[in-house]
Amino acid sequence: MRGKQQNNQLKLAFESTTEVKPEVGLIEGTETLTAESKPESQAANERMMEKILERENLKRALKRVKQNKGAGGVDGMEVDELGPYLKQHWPQLREALENGTYKPQPVRRAEIPKSGGGKRNLGIPTVVDRFIQQAILQVLQEEWDPTFSKYSYGFRPGRSAHQAISQAQEYINAGYGIVVDIDLEKLALVKKVVFERFGMRF
């Protein structure tokens, strides 16, 4: 009985709200794509760039970069220097973005200590690159975020680890005894362990 309950709990953890059936002819061990890839058109790309370069989107991006603060990149520019720099250089930056010649600068490498010991490598972009990345992120997020699972909490606007913990608590209160926290970097290992232990593929 306990083994059956564990299988049910794992199924609950890994199933999405809509059932995805494997496509005919797939080799065992391969995965189906959850979203159809659509060919990109030049017109669609141009519309997206227009949205990215809209004044309001850029103002939001600048505000967010200032709020996030953080160290400067390889060029030594600090966050409080970004506004004046953009006032002077924005026409050239905009032109480079529009014609596809903009190139981000290399990231500055830094190490920070991990709580469990050891060090984590960081790549710190320049503040100009962070501003442009933020402007792009805001547009892409509005388009893509609604397509994500409602059970996905990582790095999404208005979502947090606290909400994931609350959701896990709801499952526990409903009688489930297993919660699985998956790091995507280690997903292949998790799949192997789940198959070996429970005979399940996902």
CSV table of C-alpha atoms in Angstrom, one decimal:
chain,number,residue,atom,x,y,z
A,1,MET,CA,0.0,0.0,0.0
A,2,ARG,CA,2.8,2.4,0.9
A,3,GLY,CA,4.6,1.8,-2.4
A,4,LYS,CA,1.4,2.6,-4.3
A,5,GLN,CA,0.9,5.8,-2.3
A,6,GLN,CA,4.5,6.9,-3.1
A,7,ASN,CA,3.9,6.2,-6.8
A,8,ASN,CA,0.7,8.3,-6.7
A,9,GLN,CA,2.6,11.1,-4.9
A,10,LEU,CA,5.4,11.1,-7.5
A,11,LYS,CA,2.8,11.2,-10.3
A,12,LEU,CA,1.2,14.2,-8.7
A,13,ALA,CA,4.5,16.0,-8.4
A,14,PHE,CA,5.4,15.4,-12.1
A,15,GLU,CA,2.2,15.6,-14.0
A,16,SER,CA,1.1,18.9,-15.5
A,17,THR,CA,-2.5,20.1,-15.6
A,18,THR,CA,-2.8,18.7,-19.1
A,19,GLU,CA,-1.9,15.2,-20.1
A,20,VAL,CA,1.0,14.9,-22.6
A,21,LYS,CA,0.9,11.7,-24.6
A,22,PRO,CA,4.2,10.5,-26.2
A,23,GLU,CA,4.3,10.9,-30.0
A,24,VAL,CA,4.4,7.8,-32.1
A,25,GLY,CA,7.8,6.7,-33.3
A,26,LEU,CA,9.8,8.4,-30.5
A,27,ILE,CA,12.9,6.5,-29.4
A,28,GLU,CA,12.7,5.4,-25.7
A,29,GLY,CA,14.4,8.0,-23.5
A,30,THR,CA,13.6,11.0,-25.7
A,31,GLU,CA,11.2,13.7,-24.7
A,32,THR,CA,8.3,15.3,-26.5
A,33,LEU,CA,8.3,19.1,-26.9
A,34,THR,CA,5.6,20.8,-24.9
A,35,ALA,CA,5.2,23.8,-27.2
A,36,GLU,CA,5.2,24.0,-30.9
A,37,SER,CA,8.0,25.9,-32.4
A,38,LYS,CA,6.8,28.6,-34.8
A,39,PRO,CA,8.9,30.1,-37.6
A,40,GLU,CA,10.0,33.6,-36.9
A,41,SER,CA,9.1,36.3,-39.4
A,42,GLN,CA,11.0,39.5,-39.9
A,43,ALA,CA,7.9,41.5,-39.3
A,44,ALA,CA,7.4,39.8,-35.9
A,45,ASN,CA,11.0,40.4,-34.9
A,46,GLU,CA,10.6,44.1,-35.9
A,47,ARG,CA,7.4,44.4,-33.8
A,48,MET,CA,9.2,42.8,-30.8
A,49,MET,CA,12.1,45.2,-31.1
A,50,GLU,CA,9.7,48.1,-31.3
A,51,LYS,CA,8.1,47.0,-28.0
A,52,ILE,CA,11.5,46.6,-26.4
A,53,LEU,CA,12.5,50.1,-27.4
A,54,GLU,CA,9.3,51.8,-26.4
A,55,ARG,CA,9.9,54.6,-24.0
A,56,GLU,CA,7.8,53.2,-21.1
A,57,ASN,CA,9.5,49.8,-21.3
A,58,LEU,CA,12.9,51.5,-21.3
A,59,LYS,CA,11.9,53.6,-18.3
A,60,ARG,CA,10.8,50.5,-16.4
A,61,ALA,CA,14.1,48.8,-17.3
A,62,LEU,CA,16.2,51.7,-16.0
A,63,LYS,CA,14.2,51.8,-12.8
A,64,ARG,CA,14.6,48.1,-12.2
A,65,VAL,CA,18.4,48.2,-12.8
A,66,LYS,CA,18.7,51.1,-10.4
A,67,GLN,CA,16.7,49.2,-7.8
A,68,ASN,CA,18.8,46.1,-8.2
A,69,LYS,CA,22.0,48.1,-7.8
A,70,GLY,CA,25.0,45.7,-7.9
A,71,ALA,CA,28.6,46.0,-8.9
A,72,GLY,CA,29.9,47.5,-12.1
A,73,GLY,CA,31.1,45.3,-15.0
A,74,VAL,CA,34.3,45.2,-17.0
A,75,ASP,CA,34.0,48.9,-18.0
A,76,GLY,CA,33.9,50.1,-14.4
A,77,MET,CA,30.6,52.0,-14.8
A,78,GLU,CA,28.5,52.0,-11.7
A,79,VAL,CA,24.6,51.9,-11.6
A,80,ASP,CA,24.3,55.6,-10.7
A,81,GLU,CA,26.3,56.6,-13.8
A,82,LEU,CA,23.8,54.8,-16.1
A,83,GLY,CA,21.2,57.5,-16.5
A,84,PRO,CA,23.7,60.2,-17.5
A,85,TYR,CA,25.4,57.8,-19.9
A,86,LEU,CA,22.2,56.9,-21.6
A,87,LYS,CA,21.2,60.6,-22.1
A,88,GLN,CA,24.4,61.0,-24.0
A,89,HIS,CA,24.8,57.7,-25.9
A,90,TRP,CA,21.2,56.4,-26.3
A,91,PRO,CA,20.9,57.4,-30.1
A,92,GLN,CA,23.9,55.2,-31.0
A,93,LEU,CA,22.8,52.4,-28.7
A,94,ARG,CA,19.3,52.4,-30.2
A,95,GLU,CA,20.6,52.4,-33.8
A,96,ALA,CA,22.9,49.4,-33.0
A,97,LEU,CA,20.0,47.5,-31.4
A,98,GLU,CA,17.7,48.3,-34.4
A,99,ASN,CA,20.2,47.2,-37.1
A,100,GLY,CA,21.5,44.2,-35.1
A,101,THR,CA,25.1,45.3,-34.6
A,102,TYR,CA,24.9,45.8,-30.8
A,103,LYS,CA,27.4,43.5,-29.0
A,104,PRO,CA,27.3,43.0,-25.3
A,105,GLN,CA,30.6,43.5,-23.4
A,106,PRO,CA,32.3,40.5,-21.7
A,107,VAL,CA,31.2,39.8,-18.2
A,108,ARG,CA,33.4,40.5,-15.2
A,109,ARG,CA,34.2,37.3,-13.3
A,110,ALA,CA,33.8,37.3,-9.5
A,111,GLU,CA,33.6,34.6,-6.8
A,112,ILE,CA,31.3,34.7,-3.8
A,113,PRO,CA,31.3,32.3,-0.9
A,114,LYS,CA,28.5,29.7,-0.7
A,115,SER,CA,26.6,29.1,2.6
A,116,GLY,CA,27.6,25.5,2.6
A,117,GLY,CA,31.3,26.2,1.9
A,118,GLY,CA,33.2,26.6,-1.3
A,119,LYS,CA,32.7,29.5,-3.8
A,120,ARG,CA,30.2,30.3,-6.6
A,121,ASN,CA,31.4,31.9,-9.8
A,122,LEU,CA,29.5,34.9,-11.0
A,123,GLY,CA,29.5,36.7,-14.3
A,124,ILE,CA,28.7,40.4,-13.8
A,125,PRO,CA,27.5,42.2,-17.0
A,126,THR,CA,28.1,45.9,-17.5
A,127,VAL,CA,25.2,48.1,-16.3
A,128,VAL,CA,24.4,49.1,-19.9
A,129,ASP,CA,24.1,45.4,-20.8
A,130,ARG,CA,21.9,44.8,-17.7
A,131,PHE,CA,19.6,47.7,-18.8
A,132,ILE,CA,19.2,46.2,-22.3
A,133,GLN,CA,18.7,42.7,-20.9
A,134,GLN,CA,16.1,44.0,-18.6
A,135,ALA,CA,14.2,45.8,-21.4
A,136,ILE,CA,14.2,42.6,-23.4
A,137,LEU,CA,13.2,40.4,-20.5
A,138,GLN,CA,10.2,42.6,-19.7
A,139,VAL,CA,8.8,42.1,-23.2
A,140,LEU,CA,9.6,38.4,-23.5
A,141,GLN,CA,8.1,37.7,-20.0
A,142,GLU,CA,4.8,39.3,-20.9
A,143,GLU,CA,4.6,37.0,-23.9
A,144,TRP,CA,5.9,33.7,-22.4
A,145,ASP,CA,5.0,33.8,-18.7
A,146,PRO,CA,1.3,33.0,-19.3
A,147,THR,CA,2.4,29.7,-21.1
A,148,PHE,CA,4.2,28.4,-18.0
A,149,SER,CA,2.8,25.9,-15.5
A,150,LYS,CA,0.9,27.5,-12.6
A,151,TYR,CA,3.1,25.2,-10.4
A,152,SER,CA,6.3,26.9,-11.6
A,153,TYR,CA,7.6,29.5,-9.1
A,154,GLY,CA,11.2,30.2,-10.0
A,155,PHE,CA,12.3,33.5,-11.4
A,156,ARG,CA,8.8,34.6,-12.4
A,157,PRO,CA,7.1,38.0,-11.6
A,158,GLY,CA,4.9,37.9,-8.6
A,159,ARG,CA,6.1,34.4,-7.6
A,160,SER,CA,8.4,33.3,-4.9
A,161,ALA,CA,9.9,30.4,-3.0
A,162,HIS,CA,7.5,31.2,-0.2
A,163,GLN,CA,4.6,30.4,-2.5
A,164,ALA,CA,6.2,27.1,-3.5
A,165,ILE,CA,6.5,26.2,0.2
A,166,SER,CA,2.9,27.1,0.7
A,167,GLN,CA,1.9,24.8,-2.2
A,168,ALA,CA,4.0,22.0,-0.8
A,169,GLN,CA,2.3,22.5,2.6
A,170,GLU,CA,-1.1,22.2,0.9
A,171,TYR,CA,-0.1,18.8,-0.5
A,172,ILE,CA,1.1,17.7,2.9
A,173,ASN,CA,-2.2,18.8,4.5
A,174,ALA,CA,-4.0,16.8,1.8
A,175,GLY,CA,-2.2,13.6,2.9
A,176,TYR,CA,0.8,13.4,0.6
A,177,GLY,CA,4.1,12.7,2.2
A,178,ILE,CA,6.7,13.4,-0.5
A,179,VAL,CA,7.7,16.8,-2.0
A,180,VAL,CA,10.3,16.8,-4.8
A,181,ASP,CA,12.4,19.9,-5.3
A,182,ILE,CA,14.2,19.6,-8.6
A,183,ASP,CA,17.2,21.6,-9.8
A,184,LEU,CA,16.9,21.6,-13.6
A,185,GLU,CA,20.7,21.3,-13.9
A,186,LYS,CA,20.4,17.9,-12.2
A,187,LEU,CA,17.1,16.8,-13.9
A,188,ALA,CA,18.7,13.9,-15.8
A,189,LEU,CA,20.0,12.4,-12.5
A,190,VAL,CA,16.5,12.8,-10.9
A,191,LYS,CA,14.9,11.0,-13.8
A,192,LYS,CA,17.3,8.1,-13.5
A,193,VAL,CA,16.8,7.8,-9.7
A,194,VAL,CA,13.0,7.9,-10.0
A,195,PHE,CA,13.0,5.3,-12.8
A,196,GLU,CA,15.3,3.0,-10.8
A,197,ARG,CA,13.4,3.4,-7.5
A,198,PHE,CA,9.8,3.6,-8.7
A,199,GLY,CA,9.9,2.3,-12.3
A,200,MET,CA,8.4,5.6,-13.6
A,201,ARG,CA,9.4,7.7,-16.5
A,202,PHE,CA,8.6,11.4,-16.9
